[in-house]
């Protein structure tokens, strides 16, 4: 038997190009459906876990899917804004706690999540190094952000302008990293967290500058009246919040009217959650309350319908490839007729020749299986990152 | 009294711990709220008001360590109405923060005469325009105390009865003060008064005091411009009394006497008083106002 495999191995080595093509075909046929299976299972796990741990989301009326995807997975689709008053309403209801979310900006392609310290407590996120933010202008970064950008506590990260050519827009804010979060195997690993007030500063709703009512630099003053001072464009706004200038930072207007993308409502019990949700079913309300688990269930149902179609396509392609492989083998036998005849004349029985050909097929299938297994191991190892990068 | 309160709280803390429960760790941004919290929460809460006694907590900024202590508290009591601007510049957990004046936020007083400025498309704005000494209207103070009661019950429902009893006693004290002040306001009958600092808006509104407020500090000698401004005001507002937040300098009091204006102290009680407590200080304030009659 060993001799048979030895001769088969020698044959495969001699015809290495043909053998490599056959092995690749077998690997691809095995890898495609299995990789899809691994990635879909992981995406289902990630989507469902996060959705189930987020009982209720309050947002503007519109696409529930955009609201959930932006609030839970920090995707680019930004839902219509609501105001901070919505968070106040939830708190005033006495039915749930409110965690405001403002997810609109980014820093070096990673989403900036404006929220309160309650978010970390609720999601069981703790810093691996450093600490959570204490003052305006600080941020906490996810483990993957730190790894990708090679950043650590004490470093700085700058918010990205919304549009590259918006010269009259809001200045980017240089933020000090107060801490790096412990990896959580979720979208939180790929986010930059700031206090909600800092997010409003990034939005241009708050800023810091020299006190124009007391400044002695008249070149920044356009007009000075008893009750109003008008400054000109020379008045410099601070692009970084430091201990020295933090006192000059202020918000323009009532924070109750400032924007949020969603409110994560955490009902005190099931009954409170149902009552709260009922309040947002009224026609005259500007908000919608969605259960992320229901939205994600709908999304998963769609994904599984697509998966069924994909499985069928892969099945057809796989079947065709197998047929092609059979054809390759049978054509190969035809081409090797003379060679087989010589082996027979040398005294090999028909059975020995069959065993030789069988051993070649087994070795090729084995190589294909090993290739597929190795590929799947790599996919399984990086499945979380792959799902977050490719799907979420 | 200043020594007795911590000892009582310590004993209360031990008694609570003896039952396997840690006292509710509460941080407040000013003395009135800390006092209300202590009255309502004893013996199940430990209240901390970390601002140094000689500073005005409205304009105080805590250091990083103190901010971390606030962040770790079970409950943070804010006055609201823009009081303690530092709270807008630090990160506090919203679910553990109570804005005690939120219930009456629609009736907060906007200060009309703050200087606005503009420097872009946002238009005019000013940096501090809401009167924040809400507790000088004692009916509002009672509402703030009730917010604290609600927060305590939510955190420690098992002590609802104790908290409610304590609150009722406090509310009674505050409503007694309110009644006394309403009576004083009625008897003053619109007599013109000056106030040395713009912190008496709610006192004036609730108790119908005819107050004209300037911006003087009791421990700083007013400038010539400030005296000139007062003389101008005095022409249209012939007040014979000026309310101070603390004892004024002798030189200021003397010069006011020359203008036939007598000073009296009505302490807003921002910080822990050197003697007595919130209620006794307010009773003294009312007695000072009654001295006018």
PDB file of C-alpha atoms in Angstrom, chain A residues 105-310:
ATOM      1  CA  UNK A 105     -18.403  62.156  13.447  1.00  0.00           C
ATOM      2  CA  UNK A 106     -15.261  60.145  12.965  1.00  0.00           C
ATOM      3  CA  UNK A 107     -11.582  60.287  13.788  1.00  0.00           C
ATOM      4  CA  UNK A 108      -9.238  58.668  11.275  1.00  0.00           C
ATOM      5  CA  UNK A 109     -12.078  56.504   9.903  1.00  0.00           C
ATOM      6  CA  UNK A 110     -13.160  55.275  13.337  1.00  0.00           C
ATOM      7  CA  UNK A 111     -16.576  56.460  14.554  1.00  0.00           C
ATOM      8  CA  UNK A 112     -16.762  58.995  17.400  1.00  0.00           C
ATOM      9  CA  UNK A 113     -19.456  57.994  19.884  1.00  0.00           C
ATOM     10  CA  UNK A 114     -20.746  60.874  22.015  1.00  0.00           C
ATOM     11  CA  UNK A 115     -22.372  59.509  25.164  1.00  0.00           C
ATOM     12  CA  UNK A 116     -22.226  59.597  28.975  1.00  0.00           C
ATOM     13  CA  UNK A 117     -20.274  57.492  31.456  1.00  0.00           C
ATOM     14  CA  UNK A 118     -23.391  55.341  31.907  1.00  0.00           C
ATOM     15  CA  UNK A 119     -22.665  53.717  28.540  1.00  0.00           C
ATOM     16  CA  UNK A 120     -19.496  52.065  29.864  1.00  0.00           C
ATOM     17  CA  UNK A 121     -21.268  50.857  32.985  1.00  0.00           C
ATOM     18  CA  UNK A 122     -24.155  49.483  30.962  1.00  0.00           C
ATOM     19  CA  UNK A 123     -21.962  47.671  28.431  1.00  0.00           C
ATOM     20  CA  UNK A 124     -19.496  46.484  31.100  1.00  0.00           C
ATOM     21  CA  UNK A 125     -16.634  48.295  29.428  1.00  0.00           C
ATOM     22  CA  UNK A 126     -13.604  49.121  31.528  1.00  0.00           C
ATOM     23  CA  UNK A 127     -10.290  50.684  30.639  1.00  0.00           C
ATOM     24  CA  UNK A 128      -7.390  48.315  30.131  1.00  0.00           C
ATOM     25  CA  UNK A 129      -5.019  51.237  30.569  1.00  0.00           C
ATOM     26  CA  UNK A 130      -5.649  54.807  31.722  1.00  0.00           C
ATOM     27  CA  UNK A 131      -9.131  55.802  32.862  1.00  0.00           C
ATOM     28  CA  UNK A 132     -12.500  56.926  31.520  1.00  0.00           C
ATOM     29  CA  UNK A 133     -12.764  60.582  30.500  1.00  0.00           C
ATOM     30  CA  UNK A 134     -13.170  63.105  33.286  1.00  0.00           C
ATOM     31  CA  UNK A 135     -13.349  66.434  31.484  1.00  0.00           C
ATOM     32  CA  UNK A 136     -14.385  67.990  28.193  1.00  0.00           C
ATOM     33  CA  UNK A 137     -11.981  67.259  25.324  1.00  0.00           C
ATOM     34  CA  UNK A 138     -10.853  63.829  26.486  1.00  0.00           C
ATOM     35  CA  UNK A 139     -11.677  60.529  24.801  1.00  0.00           C
ATOM     36  CA  UNK A 140     -11.478  56.792  25.425  1.00  0.00           C
ATOM     37  CA  UNK A 141     -10.586  54.527  22.504  1.00  0.00           C
ATOM     38  CA  UNK A 142     -11.482  50.928  21.751  1.00  0.00           C
ATOM     39  CA  UNK A 143      -8.828  48.204  21.752  1.00  0.00           C
ATOM     40  CA  UNK A 144      -8.789  47.854  17.970  1.00  0.00           C
ATOM     41  CA  UNK A 145      -8.444  51.617  17.438  1.00  0.00           C
ATOM     42  CA  UNK A 146      -5.442  51.607  19.760  1.00  0.00           C
ATOM     43  CA  UNK A 147      -3.898  48.631  17.961  1.00  0.00           C
ATOM     44  CA  UNK A 148      -4.535  49.879  14.431  1.00  0.00           C
ATOM     45  CA  UNK A 149      -3.425  53.462  15.020  1.00  0.00           C
ATOM     46  CA  UNK A 150      -0.736  52.499  17.561  1.00  0.00           C
ATOM     47  CA  UNK A 151      -2.171  54.873  20.163  1.00  0.00           C
ATOM     48  CA  UNK A 152      -2.078  54.697  23.951  1.00  0.00           C
ATOM     49  CA  UNK A 153      -3.317  56.654  26.961  1.00  0.00           C
ATOM     50  CA  UNK A 154      -1.867  60.141  26.939  1.00  0.00           C
ATOM     51  CA  UNK A 155      -1.674  60.329  23.113  1.00  0.00           C
ATOM     52  CA  UNK A 156      -3.916  62.543  21.013  1.00  0.00           C
ATOM     53  CA  UNK A 157      -6.422  61.896  18.230  1.00  0.00           C
ATOM     54  CA  UNK A 158      -8.021  64.542  16.007  1.00  0.00           C
ATOM     55  CA  UNK A 159     -11.627  64.500  14.827  1.00  0.00           C
ATOM     56  CA  UNK A 160     -12.017  64.401  11.035  1.00  0.00           C
ATOM     57  CA  UNK A 161     -13.855  67.222   9.244  1.00  0.00           C
ATOM     58  CA  UNK A 162     -17.182  66.091   7.797  1.00  0.00           C
ATOM     59  CA  UNK A 163     -16.285  67.357   4.352  1.00  0.00           C
ATOM     60  CA  UNK A 164     -12.729  67.876   3.160  1.00  0.00           C
ATOM     61  CA  UNK A 165     -13.342  71.226   1.498  1.00  0.00           C
ATOM     62  CA  UNK A 166     -15.535  72.749   4.223  1.00  0.00           C
ATOM     63  CA  UNK A 167     -13.125  75.606   4.966  1.00  0.00           C
ATOM     64  CA  UNK A 168     -15.778  77.609   6.817  1.00  0.00           C
ATOM     65  CA  UNK A 169     -16.849  74.609   8.864  1.00  0.00           C
ATOM     66  CA  UNK A 170     -16.064  73.536  12.374  1.00  0.00           C
ATOM     67  CA  UNK A 171     -12.413  73.140  13.337  1.00  0.00           C
ATOM     68  CA  UNK A 172     -11.313  69.573  14.067  1.00  0.00           C
ATOM     69  CA  UNK A 173     -10.880  68.963  17.790  1.00  0.00           C
ATOM     70  CA  UNK A 174      -7.643  67.533  19.129  1.00  0.00           C
ATOM     71  CA  UNK A 175      -8.633  65.107  21.877  1.00  0.00           C
ATOM     72  CA  UNK A 176      -6.468  63.652  24.592  1.00  0.00           C
ATOM     73  CA  UNK A 177      -6.813  59.879  25.033  1.00  0.00           C
ATOM     74  CA  UNK A 178      -7.542  59.263  28.707  1.00  0.00           C
ATOM     75  CA  UNK A 179      -7.797  55.484  28.397  1.00  0.00           C
ATOM     76  CA  UNK A 180      -7.892  52.408  26.160  1.00  0.00           C
ATOM     77  CA  UNK A 181     -10.738  49.933  26.679  1.00  0.00           C
ATOM     78  CA  UNK A 182     -10.292  46.219  27.301  1.00  0.00           C
ATOM     79  CA  UNK A 183     -11.226  44.252  24.121  1.00  0.00           C
ATOM     80  CA  UNK A 184     -14.928  43.417  24.161  1.00  0.00           C
ATOM     81  CA  UNK A 185     -15.352  41.517  20.853  1.00  0.00           C
ATOM     82  CA  UNK A 186     -17.928  44.080  19.768  1.00  0.00           C
ATOM     83  CA  UNK A 187     -18.283  47.315  17.799  1.00  0.00           C
ATOM     84  CA  UNK A 188     -17.017  49.137  20.900  1.00  0.00           C
ATOM     85  CA  UNK A 189     -13.496  47.953  20.044  1.00  0.00           C
ATOM     86  CA  UNK A 190     -13.582  50.074  16.908  1.00  0.00           C
ATOM     87  CA  UNK A 191     -14.916  53.335  18.399  1.00  0.00           C
ATOM     88  CA  UNK A 192     -13.624  56.565  19.892  1.00  0.00           C
ATOM     89  CA  UNK A 193     -15.784  57.520  22.883  1.00  0.00           C
ATOM     90  CA  UNK A 194     -16.240  61.094  24.040  1.00  0.00           C
ATOM     91  CA  UNK A 195     -18.548  62.801  26.500  1.00  0.00           C
ATOM     92  CA  UNK A 196     -21.747  64.054  24.866  1.00  0.00           C
ATOM     93  CA  UNK A 197     -20.663  67.664  25.554  1.00  0.00           C
ATOM     94  CA  UNK A 198     -17.392  67.033  23.674  1.00  0.00           C
ATOM     95  CA  UNK A 199     -19.410  65.650  20.736  1.00  0.00           C
ATOM     96  CA  UNK A 200     -21.370  68.913  20.699  1.00  0.00           C
ATOM     97  CA  UNK A 201     -18.107  70.867  20.682  1.00  0.00           C
ATOM     98  CA  UNK A 202     -17.013  68.800  17.643  1.00  0.00           C
ATOM     99  CA  UNK A 203     -20.378  69.695  16.098  1.00  0.00           C
ATOM    100  CA  UNK A 204     -19.614  73.397  16.593  1.00  0.00           C
ATOM    101  CA  UNK A 205     -22.355  73.909  19.171  1.00  0.00           C
ATOM    102  CA  UNK A 206     -19.788  74.831  21.777  1.00  0.00           C
ATOM    103  CA  UNK A 207     -16.363  76.345  21.635  1.00  0.00           C
ATOM    104  CA  UNK A 208     -13.715  78.218  23.552  1.00  0.00           C
ATOM    105  CA  UNK A 209     -12.145  81.558  22.776  1.00  0.00           C
ATOM    106  CA  UNK A 210     -10.785  84.692  24.446  1.00  0.00           C
ATOM    107  CA  UNK A 211     -13.413  86.492  26.520  1.00  0.00           C
ATOM    108  CA  UNK A 212     -14.527  89.174  24.055  1.00  0.00           C
ATOM    109  CA  UNK A 213     -16.185  91.210  26.799  1.00  0.00           C
ATOM    110  CA  UNK A 214     -12.882  91.729  28.619  1.00  0.00           C
ATOM    111  CA  UNK A 215     -10.226  91.405  25.887  1.00  0.00           C
ATOM    112  CA  UNK A 216      -7.848  94.300  25.351  1.00  0.00           C
ATOM    113  CA  UNK A 217      -7.125  93.231  21.763  1.00  0.00           C
ATOM    114  CA  UNK A 218      -9.397  95.595  19.842  1.00  0.00           C
ATOM    115  CA  UNK A 219      -8.452  94.032  16.509  1.00  0.00           C
ATOM    116  CA  UNK A 220     -10.812  91.107  17.196  1.00  0.00           C
ATOM    117  CA  UNK A 221     -13.768  93.372  18.003  1.00  0.00           C
ATOM    118  CA  UNK A 222     -16.031  94.464  15.189  1.00  0.00           C
ATOM    119  CA  UNK A 223     -18.601  96.308  17.276  1.00  0.00           C
ATOM    120  CA  UNK A 224     -18.995  96.897  21.005  1.00  0.00           C
ATOM    121  CA  UNK A 225     -22.310  97.986  22.491  1.00  0.00           C
ATOM    122  CA  UNK A 226     -23.569  98.093  26.063  1.00  0.00           C
ATOM    123  CA  UNK A 227     -25.307  94.722  25.820  1.00  0.00           C
ATOM    124  CA  UNK A 228     -23.578  93.059  22.867  1.00  0.00           C
ATOM    125  CA  UNK A 229     -20.052  92.579  21.590  1.00  0.00           C
ATOM    126  CA  UNK A 230     -19.521  91.479  17.978  1.00  0.00           C
ATOM    127  CA  UNK A 231     -16.207  89.822  17.213  1.00  0.00           C
ATOM    128  CA  UNK A 232     -14.691  89.335  13.772  1.00  0.00           C
ATOM    129  CA  UNK A 233     -13.195  86.267  12.101  1.00  0.00           C
ATOM    130  CA  UNK A 234      -9.815  86.986  13.707  1.00  0.00           C
ATOM    131  CA  UNK A 235     -11.141  85.729  17.046  1.00  0.00           C
ATOM    132  CA  UNK A 236      -9.305  82.455  17.443  1.00  0.00           C
ATOM    133  CA  UNK A 237     -11.199  79.388  18.579  1.00  0.00           C
ATOM    134  CA  UNK A 238      -9.255  76.826  20.538  1.00  0.00           C
ATOM    135  CA  UNK A 239      -8.800  73.514  18.711  1.00  0.00           C
ATOM    136  CA  UNK A 240      -7.789  71.652  21.845  1.00  0.00           C
ATOM    137  CA  UNK A 241      -9.313  71.725  25.308  1.00  0.00           C
ATOM    138  CA  UNK A 242      -6.662  72.096  27.969  1.00  0.00           C
ATOM    139  CA  UNK A 243      -6.623  72.876  31.683  1.00  0.00           C
ATOM    140  CA  UNK A 244      -5.684  76.443  30.784  1.00  0.00           C
ATOM    141  CA  UNK A 245      -8.543  77.145  28.379  1.00  0.00           C
ATOM    142  CA  UNK A 246     -11.328  74.811  29.562  1.00  0.00           C
ATOM    143  CA  UNK A 247     -13.009  77.634  31.474  1.00  0.00           C
ATOM    144  CA  UNK A 248     -13.502  79.537  28.217  1.00  0.00           C
ATOM    145  CA  UNK A 249     -15.427  76.652  26.631  1.00  0.00           C
ATOM    146  CA  UNK A 250     -19.159  77.113  26.539  1.00  0.00           C
ATOM    147  CA  UNK A 251     -22.181  75.763  24.721  1.00  0.00           C
ATOM    148  CA  UNK A 252     -24.361  78.005  22.596  1.00  0.00           C
ATOM    149  CA  UNK A 253     -27.912  77.587  23.762  1.00  0.00           C
ATOM    150  CA  UNK A 254     -29.887  75.222  25.898  1.00  0.00           C
ATOM    151  CA  UNK A 255     -28.425  71.672  25.863  1.00  0.00           C
ATOM    152  CA  UNK A 256     -32.007  70.351  25.870  1.00  0.00           C
ATOM    153  CA  UNK A 257     -32.213  71.435  22.228  1.00  0.00           C
ATOM    154  CA  UNK A 258     -28.872  69.921  21.201  1.00  0.00           C
ATOM    155  CA  UNK A 259     -28.774  66.976  18.785  1.00  0.00           C
ATOM    156  CA  UNK A 260     -28.558  63.260  19.456  1.00  0.00           C
ATOM    157  CA  UNK A 261     -28.873  60.400  17.011  1.00  0.00           C
ATOM    158  CA  UNK A 262     -30.594  58.111  19.535  1.00  0.00           C
ATOM    159  CA  UNK A 263     -31.366  57.458  23.174  1.00  0.00           C
ATOM    160  CA  UNK A 264     -30.637  54.023  24.571  1.00  0.00           C
ATOM    161  CA  UNK A 265     -33.510  53.545  27.028  1.00  0.00           C
ATOM    162  CA  UNK A 266     -32.972  51.032  29.826  1.00  0.00           C
ATOM    163  CA  UNK A 267     -36.389  50.242  31.348  1.00  0.00           C
ATOM    164  CA  UNK A 268     -36.478  49.480  35.093  1.00  0.00           C
ATOM    165  CA  UNK A 269     -38.566  46.350  34.384  1.00  0.00           C
ATOM    166  CA  UNK A 270     -40.474  44.646  31.550  1.00  0.00           C
ATOM    167  CA  UNK A 271     -43.742  46.387  32.361  1.00  0.00           C
ATOM    168  CA  UNK A 272     -42.059  49.815  32.302  1.00  0.00           C
ATOM    169  CA  UNK A 273     -40.504  48.947  28.946  1.00  0.00           C
ATOM    170  CA  UNK A 274     -43.888  48.043  27.465  1.00  0.00           C
ATOM    171  CA  UNK A 275     -45.540  51.205  28.810  1.00  0.00           C
ATOM    172  CA  UNK A 276     -42.690  53.380  27.541  1.00  0.00           C
ATOM    173  CA  UNK A 277     -42.809  51.799  24.105  1.00  0.00           C
ATOM    174  CA  UNK A 278     -46.557  52.312  23.984  1.00  0.00           C
ATOM    175  CA  UNK A 279     -46.090  56.053  24.488  1.00  0.00           C
ATOM    176  CA  UNK A 280     -44.096  56.273  21.269  1.00  0.00           C
ATOM    177  CA  UNK A 281     -46.779  54.544  19.243  1.00  0.00           C
ATOM    178  CA  UNK A 282     -48.962  57.634  19.347  1.00  0.00           C
ATOM    179  CA  UNK A 283     -49.312  59.337  15.987  1.00  0.00           C
ATOM    180  CA  UNK A 284     -48.352  62.827  17.155  1.00  0.00           C
ATOM    181  CA  UNK A 285     -44.964  61.904  18.591  1.00  0.00           C
ATOM    182  CA  UNK A 286     -41.825  62.843  16.656  1.00  0.00           C
ATOM    183  CA  UNK A 287     -39.938  59.821  17.905  1.00  0.00           C
ATOM    184  CA  UNK A 288     -40.058  56.075  17.417  1.00  0.00           C
ATOM    185  CA  UNK A 289     -39.134  53.443  19.990  1.00  0.00           C
ATOM    186  CA  UNK A 290     -37.719  50.243  18.533  1.00  0.00           C
ATOM    187  CA  UNK A 291     -36.640  46.970  20.082  1.00  0.00           C
ATOM    188  CA  UNK A 292     -33.268  46.297  18.414  1.00  0.00           C
ATOM    189  CA  UNK A 293     -33.749  42.532  18.832  1.00  0.00           C
ATOM    190  CA  UNK A 294     -36.886  42.670  16.636  1.00  0.00           C
ATOM    191  CA  UNK A 295     -35.158  44.767  13.973  1.00  0.00           C
ATOM    192  CA  UNK A 296     -32.153  42.447  13.948  1.00  0.00           C
ATOM    193  CA  UNK A 297     -34.429  39.393  13.761  1.00  0.00           C
ATOM    194  CA  UNK A 298     -35.956  40.916  10.617  1.00  0.00           C
ATOM    195  CA  UNK A 299     -32.499  41.606   9.234  1.00  0.00           C
ATOM    196  CA  UNK A 300     -31.346  38.067  10.000  1.00  0.00           C
ATOM    197  CA  UNK A 301     -34.420  36.622   8.280  1.00  0.00           C
ATOM    198  CA  UNK A 302     -33.472  38.591   5.154  1.00  0.00           C
ATOM    199  CA  UNK A 303     -29.858  37.475   5.462  1.00  0.00           C
ATOM    200  CA  UNK A 304     -30.962  33.840   5.737  1.00  0.00           C
ATOM    201  CA  UNK A 305     -33.171  34.177   2.662  1.00  0.00           C
ATOM    202  CA  UNK A 306     -30.155  35.522   0.777  1.00  0.00           C
ATOM    203  CA  UNK A 307     -28.076  32.744   2.299  1.00  0.00           C
ATOM    204  CA  UNK A 308     -30.453  30.105   0.933  1.00  0.00           C
ATOM    205  CA  UNK A 309     -30.051  31.581  -2.558  1.00  0.00           C
ATOM    206  CA  UNK A 310     -26.282  31.753  -2.082  1.00  0.00           C
TER     207      UNK A 310
END
